[in-house]
Tab-separated table of C-alpha atoms and ligand atoms in Angstrom:
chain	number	residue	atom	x	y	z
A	204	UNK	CA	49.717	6.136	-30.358
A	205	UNK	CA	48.289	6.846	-33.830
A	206	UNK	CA	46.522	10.178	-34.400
A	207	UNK	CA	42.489	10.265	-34.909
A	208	UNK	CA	41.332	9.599	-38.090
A	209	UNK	CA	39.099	11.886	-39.281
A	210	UNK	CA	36.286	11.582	-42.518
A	211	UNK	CA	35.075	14.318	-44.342
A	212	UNK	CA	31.794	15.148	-45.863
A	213	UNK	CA	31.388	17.883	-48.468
A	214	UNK	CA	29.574	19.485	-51.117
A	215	UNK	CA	30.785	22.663	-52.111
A	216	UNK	CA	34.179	24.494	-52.356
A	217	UNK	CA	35.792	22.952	-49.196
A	218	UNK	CA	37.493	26.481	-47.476
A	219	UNK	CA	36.593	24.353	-44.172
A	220	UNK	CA	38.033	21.116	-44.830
A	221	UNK	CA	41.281	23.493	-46.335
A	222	UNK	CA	41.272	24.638	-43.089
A	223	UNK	CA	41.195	21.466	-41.322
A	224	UNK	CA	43.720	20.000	-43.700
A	225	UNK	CA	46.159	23.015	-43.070
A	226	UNK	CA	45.841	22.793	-39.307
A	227	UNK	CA	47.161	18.738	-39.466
A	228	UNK	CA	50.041	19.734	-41.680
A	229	UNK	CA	51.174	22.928	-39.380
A	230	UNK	CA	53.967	22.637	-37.492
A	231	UNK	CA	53.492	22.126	-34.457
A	232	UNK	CA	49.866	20.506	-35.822
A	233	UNK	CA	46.795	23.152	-34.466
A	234	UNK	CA	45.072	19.853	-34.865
A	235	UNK	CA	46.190	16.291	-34.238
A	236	UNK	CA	44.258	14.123	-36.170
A	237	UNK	CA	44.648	12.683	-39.804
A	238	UNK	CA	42.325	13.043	-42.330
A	239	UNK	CA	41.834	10.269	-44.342
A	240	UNK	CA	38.910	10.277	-46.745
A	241	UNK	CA	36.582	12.831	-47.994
A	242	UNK	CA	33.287	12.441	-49.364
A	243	UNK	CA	31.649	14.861	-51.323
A	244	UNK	CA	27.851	14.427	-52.873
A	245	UNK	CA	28.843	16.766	-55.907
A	246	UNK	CA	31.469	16.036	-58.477
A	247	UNK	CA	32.243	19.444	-58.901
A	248	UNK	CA	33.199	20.631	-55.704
A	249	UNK	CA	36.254	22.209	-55.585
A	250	UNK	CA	36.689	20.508	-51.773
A	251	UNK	CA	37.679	17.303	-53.779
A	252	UNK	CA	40.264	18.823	-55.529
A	253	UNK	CA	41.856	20.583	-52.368
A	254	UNK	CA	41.745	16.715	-51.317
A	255	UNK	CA	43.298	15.189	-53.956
A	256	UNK	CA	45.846	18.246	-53.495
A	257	UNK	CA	46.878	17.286	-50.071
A	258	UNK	CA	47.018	13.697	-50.370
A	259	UNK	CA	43.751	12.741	-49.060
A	260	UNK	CA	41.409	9.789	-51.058
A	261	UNK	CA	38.098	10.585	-52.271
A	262	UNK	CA	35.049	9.561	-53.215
A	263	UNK	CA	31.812	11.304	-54.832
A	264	UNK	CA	28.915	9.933	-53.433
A	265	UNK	CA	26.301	10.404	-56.543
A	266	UNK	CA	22.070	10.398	-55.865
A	267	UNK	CA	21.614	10.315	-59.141
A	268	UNK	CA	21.682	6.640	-60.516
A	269	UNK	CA	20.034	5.719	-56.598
A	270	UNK	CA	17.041	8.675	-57.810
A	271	UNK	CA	17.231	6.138	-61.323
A	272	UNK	CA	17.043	3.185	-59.383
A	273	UNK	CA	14.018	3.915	-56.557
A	274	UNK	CA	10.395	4.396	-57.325
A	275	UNK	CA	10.342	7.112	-54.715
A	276	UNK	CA	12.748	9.852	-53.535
A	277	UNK	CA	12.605	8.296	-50.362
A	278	UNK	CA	13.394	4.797	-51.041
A	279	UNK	CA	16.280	6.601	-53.130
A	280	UNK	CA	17.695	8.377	-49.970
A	281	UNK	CA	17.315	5.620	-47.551
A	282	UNK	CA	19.850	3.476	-49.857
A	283	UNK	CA	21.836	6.459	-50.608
A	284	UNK	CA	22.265	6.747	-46.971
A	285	UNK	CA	22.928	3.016	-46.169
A	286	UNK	CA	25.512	3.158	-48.778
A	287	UNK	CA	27.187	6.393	-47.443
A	288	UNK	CA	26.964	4.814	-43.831
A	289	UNK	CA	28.838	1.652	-45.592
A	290	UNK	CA	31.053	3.903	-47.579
A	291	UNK	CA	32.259	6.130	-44.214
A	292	UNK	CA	32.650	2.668	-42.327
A	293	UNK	CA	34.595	1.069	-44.831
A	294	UNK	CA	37.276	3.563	-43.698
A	295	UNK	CA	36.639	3.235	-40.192
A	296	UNK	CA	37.018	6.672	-38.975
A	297	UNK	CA	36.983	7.802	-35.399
A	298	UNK	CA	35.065	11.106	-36.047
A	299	UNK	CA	32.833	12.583	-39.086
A	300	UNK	CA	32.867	16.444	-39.928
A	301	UNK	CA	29.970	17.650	-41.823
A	302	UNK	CA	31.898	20.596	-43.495
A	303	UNK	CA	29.522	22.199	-45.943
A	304	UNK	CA	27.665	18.884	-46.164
A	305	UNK	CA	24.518	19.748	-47.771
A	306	UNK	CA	22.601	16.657	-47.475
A	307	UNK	CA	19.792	15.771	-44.133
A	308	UNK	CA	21.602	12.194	-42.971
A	309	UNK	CA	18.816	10.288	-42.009
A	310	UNK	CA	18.457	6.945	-39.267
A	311	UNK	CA	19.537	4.547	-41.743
A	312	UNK	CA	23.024	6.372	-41.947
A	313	UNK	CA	23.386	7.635	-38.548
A	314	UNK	CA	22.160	4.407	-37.078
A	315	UNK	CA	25.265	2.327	-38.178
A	316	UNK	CA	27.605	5.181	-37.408
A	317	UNK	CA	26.451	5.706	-33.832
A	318	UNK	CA	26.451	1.899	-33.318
A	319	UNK	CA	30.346	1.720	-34.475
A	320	UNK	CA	31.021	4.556	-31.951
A	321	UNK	CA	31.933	7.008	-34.846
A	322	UNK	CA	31.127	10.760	-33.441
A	323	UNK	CA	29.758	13.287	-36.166
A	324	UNK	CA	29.954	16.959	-36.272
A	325	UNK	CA	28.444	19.380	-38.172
A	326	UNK	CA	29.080	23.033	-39.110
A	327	UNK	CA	26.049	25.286	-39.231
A	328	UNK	CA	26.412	29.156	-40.125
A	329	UNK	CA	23.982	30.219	-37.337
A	330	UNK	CA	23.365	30.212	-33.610
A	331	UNK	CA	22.035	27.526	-31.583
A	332	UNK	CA	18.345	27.372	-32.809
A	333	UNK	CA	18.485	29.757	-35.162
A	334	UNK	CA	17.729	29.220	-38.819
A	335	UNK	CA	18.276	25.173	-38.956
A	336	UNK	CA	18.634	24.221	-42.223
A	337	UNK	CA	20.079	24.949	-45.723
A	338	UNK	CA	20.181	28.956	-46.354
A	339	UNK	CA	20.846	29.752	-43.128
A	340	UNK	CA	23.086	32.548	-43.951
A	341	UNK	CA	20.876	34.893	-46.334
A	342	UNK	CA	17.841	34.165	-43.673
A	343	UNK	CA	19.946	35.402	-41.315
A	344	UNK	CA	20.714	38.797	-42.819
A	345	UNK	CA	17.107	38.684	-44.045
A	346	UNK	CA	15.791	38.978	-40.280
A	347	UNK	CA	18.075	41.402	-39.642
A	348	UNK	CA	16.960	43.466	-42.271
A	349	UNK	CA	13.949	43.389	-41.194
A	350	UNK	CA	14.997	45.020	-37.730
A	351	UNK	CA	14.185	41.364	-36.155
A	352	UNK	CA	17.896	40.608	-34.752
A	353	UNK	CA	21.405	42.374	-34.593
A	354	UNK	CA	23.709	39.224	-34.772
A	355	UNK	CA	23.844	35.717	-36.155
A	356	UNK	CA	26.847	33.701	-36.111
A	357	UNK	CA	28.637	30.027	-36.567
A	358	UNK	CA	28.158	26.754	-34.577
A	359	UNK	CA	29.927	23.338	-34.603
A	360	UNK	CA	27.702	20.325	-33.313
A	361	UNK	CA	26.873	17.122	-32.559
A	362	UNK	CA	24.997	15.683	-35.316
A	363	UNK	CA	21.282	14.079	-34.460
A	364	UNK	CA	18.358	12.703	-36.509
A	365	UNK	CA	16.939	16.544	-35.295
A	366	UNK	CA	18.526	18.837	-38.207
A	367	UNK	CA	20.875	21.515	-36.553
A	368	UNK	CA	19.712	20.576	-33.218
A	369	UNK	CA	22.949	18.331	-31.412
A	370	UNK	CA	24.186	19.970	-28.036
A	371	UNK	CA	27.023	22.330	-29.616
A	372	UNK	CA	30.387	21.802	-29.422
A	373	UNK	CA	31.529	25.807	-30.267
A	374	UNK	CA	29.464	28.987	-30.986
A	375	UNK	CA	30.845	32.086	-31.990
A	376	UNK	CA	28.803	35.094	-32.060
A	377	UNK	CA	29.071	37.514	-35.443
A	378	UNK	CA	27.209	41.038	-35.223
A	379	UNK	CA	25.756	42.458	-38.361
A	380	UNK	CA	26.990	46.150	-39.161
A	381	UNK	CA	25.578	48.847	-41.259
A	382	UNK	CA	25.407	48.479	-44.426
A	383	UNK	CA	25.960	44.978	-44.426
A	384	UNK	CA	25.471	42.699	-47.897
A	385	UNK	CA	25.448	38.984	-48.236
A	386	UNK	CA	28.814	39.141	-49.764
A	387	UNK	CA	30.129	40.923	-46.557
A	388	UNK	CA	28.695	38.591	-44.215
A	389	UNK	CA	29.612	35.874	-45.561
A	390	UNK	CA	33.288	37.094	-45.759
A	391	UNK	CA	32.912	37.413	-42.155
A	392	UNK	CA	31.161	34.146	-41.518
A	393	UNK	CA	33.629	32.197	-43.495
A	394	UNK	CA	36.379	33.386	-41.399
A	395	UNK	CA	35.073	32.686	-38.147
A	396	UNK	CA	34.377	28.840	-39.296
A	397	UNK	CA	37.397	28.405	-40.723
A	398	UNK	CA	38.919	28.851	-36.728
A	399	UNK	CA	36.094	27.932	-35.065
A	400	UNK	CA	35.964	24.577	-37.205
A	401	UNK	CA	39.763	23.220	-36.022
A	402	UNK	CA	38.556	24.399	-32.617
A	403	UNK	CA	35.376	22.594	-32.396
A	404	UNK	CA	37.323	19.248	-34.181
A	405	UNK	CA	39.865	19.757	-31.352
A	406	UNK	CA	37.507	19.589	-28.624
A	407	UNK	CA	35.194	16.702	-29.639
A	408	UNK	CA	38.614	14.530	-30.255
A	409	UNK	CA	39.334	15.666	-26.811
A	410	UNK	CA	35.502	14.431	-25.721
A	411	UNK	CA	35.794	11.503	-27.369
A	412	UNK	CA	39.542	10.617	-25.960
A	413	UNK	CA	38.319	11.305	-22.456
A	414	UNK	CA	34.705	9.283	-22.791
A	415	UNK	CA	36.750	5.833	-24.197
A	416	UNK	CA	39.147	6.156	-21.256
A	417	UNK	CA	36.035	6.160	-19.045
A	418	UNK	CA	34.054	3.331	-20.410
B	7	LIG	N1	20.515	14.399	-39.334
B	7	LIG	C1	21.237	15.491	-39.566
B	7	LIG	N2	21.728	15.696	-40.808
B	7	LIG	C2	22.449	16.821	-41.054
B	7	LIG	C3	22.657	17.776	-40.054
B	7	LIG	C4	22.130	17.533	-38.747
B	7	LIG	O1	22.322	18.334	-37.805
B	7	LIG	N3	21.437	16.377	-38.558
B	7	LIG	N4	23.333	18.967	-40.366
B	7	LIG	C5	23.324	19.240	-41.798
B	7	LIG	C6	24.019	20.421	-42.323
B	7	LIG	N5	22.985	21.408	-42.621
B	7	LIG	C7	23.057	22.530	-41.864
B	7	LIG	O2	24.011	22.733	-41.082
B	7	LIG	C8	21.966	21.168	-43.575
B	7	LIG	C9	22.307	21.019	-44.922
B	7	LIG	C10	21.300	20.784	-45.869
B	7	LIG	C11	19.976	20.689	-45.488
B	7	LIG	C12	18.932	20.392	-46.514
B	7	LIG	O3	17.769	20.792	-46.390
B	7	LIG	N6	19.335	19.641	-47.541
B	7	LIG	C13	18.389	19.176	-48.573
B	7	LIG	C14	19.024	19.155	-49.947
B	7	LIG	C15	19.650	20.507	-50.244
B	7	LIG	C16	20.513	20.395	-51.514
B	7	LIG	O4	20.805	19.263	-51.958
B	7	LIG	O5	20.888	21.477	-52.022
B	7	LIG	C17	18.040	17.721	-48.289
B	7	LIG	O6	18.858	17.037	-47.608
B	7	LIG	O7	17.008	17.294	-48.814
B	7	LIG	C18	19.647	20.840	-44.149
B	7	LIG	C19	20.641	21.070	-43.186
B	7	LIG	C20	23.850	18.077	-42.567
B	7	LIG	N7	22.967	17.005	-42.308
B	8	LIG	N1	23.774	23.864	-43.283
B	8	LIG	C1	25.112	23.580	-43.682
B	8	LIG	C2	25.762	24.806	-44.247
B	8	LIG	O1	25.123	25.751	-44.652
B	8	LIG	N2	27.092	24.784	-44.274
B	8	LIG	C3	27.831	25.897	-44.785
B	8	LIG	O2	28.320	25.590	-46.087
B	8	LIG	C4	29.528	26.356	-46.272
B	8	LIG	C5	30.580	25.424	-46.792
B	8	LIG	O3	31.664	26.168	-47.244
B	8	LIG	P1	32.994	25.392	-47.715
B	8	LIG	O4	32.556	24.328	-48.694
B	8	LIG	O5	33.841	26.475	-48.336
B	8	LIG	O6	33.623	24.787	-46.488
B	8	LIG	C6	29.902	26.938	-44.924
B	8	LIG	O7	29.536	28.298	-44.858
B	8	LIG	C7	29.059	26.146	-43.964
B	8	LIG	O8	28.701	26.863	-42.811
């Protein structure tokens, strides 16, 4: 039986989908699955190049010419987002990870997605709850800081129309310490996710395996 296929999304320098890509080519694999497309929504992230590196087909996924196109912003995202739904189809993965994908995926993308039973994951740098959104990181450390909590952490999900807000998959706790700077946190961050990432991928294969032999 084939491996899972697996789809991408990016934006920035890709250290998670490095680590994804390097747990499919261990030996034996930490993850059996194959990726086979990556989508990023900026040209210049580096992720596309640690694609093209390891074999893997890409695309870049621009707003732009849709922002050029649309009278509003949000008639420009809805067709970005029916394309990207068509784009991530056209490949017919079994699973989406959102690794450092730094766009809100609206209805009109997730609609078609759930409907052709592809799961999607996303990796947030925070707890369950906790600072949703882009920046989650820095508000972390800025509540901290401010005496208002002692840890933050890293989460893999399901993805929902609710930003941040799918039942999680994997959380992994990460304490500040004294003295602690962005830089440093991130360090830390960055190396949980980059375990807790193949982990997460892992078990919602394993969900997903074990739901289709149910239905
Ligand atoms: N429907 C969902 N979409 C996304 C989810 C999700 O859980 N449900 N997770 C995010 C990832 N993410 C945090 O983990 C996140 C990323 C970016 C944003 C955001 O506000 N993006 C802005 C644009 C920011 C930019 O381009 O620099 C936007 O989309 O307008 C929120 C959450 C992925 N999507
Ligand atoms: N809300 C989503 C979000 O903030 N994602 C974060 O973007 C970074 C991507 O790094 P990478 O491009 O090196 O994998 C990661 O820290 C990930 O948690």
């Amino acid at each position: 039986m084939a491996p899972p296929t697996l789809l991408v999304l990016i934006s920035g320098s890709g250290s998670n989908l490095q680590a994804l890509i390097d747990a499919t080519k261990s030996t034996p694999p930490l993850l059996s699955a194959t990726i086979t497309h990556v989508i990023s929504n900026k040209k210049a992230a580096y992720g596309l190049t640690r694609a093209a590196n390891a074999g893997i087909p890409t695309t870049y996924h621009n707003l732009v010419p849709y922002k050029k196109k649309h009278p509003t912003t949000e008639a420009a995202r809805e067709a970005y987002d029916r394309d990207l739904a068509a784009h991530i189809l056209k490949h017919k993965p079994d699973m989406v990870v959102c690794a450092g994908w730094m766009h809100i995926l609206s209805p009109t993308c997730l609609g078609p997605l759930q409907g052709a039973g592809v799961d999607i994951i996303n990796l947030h740098p925070a707890l369950p709850g906790c600072f949703d959104g882009a920046g989650a990181i820095e508000r972390a450390l800025e509540a901290w800081e401010r005496g208002e909590i002692d840890k933050t952490g890293v989460m893999i999900h399901h993805v929902i129309t609710a930003v941040d807000r799918g039942t999680p998959i994997v959380v992994r706790e990460v304490p500040f310490v004294e003295g602690d700077t962005l830089e440093r946190v991130e360090e830390r961050i960055h190396a949980v996710e980059h375990v807790e990432i193949v982990k997460a991928t892992r078990i919602a294969l394993d969900q997903r395996r074990e739901r289709l032999e149910k239905s």
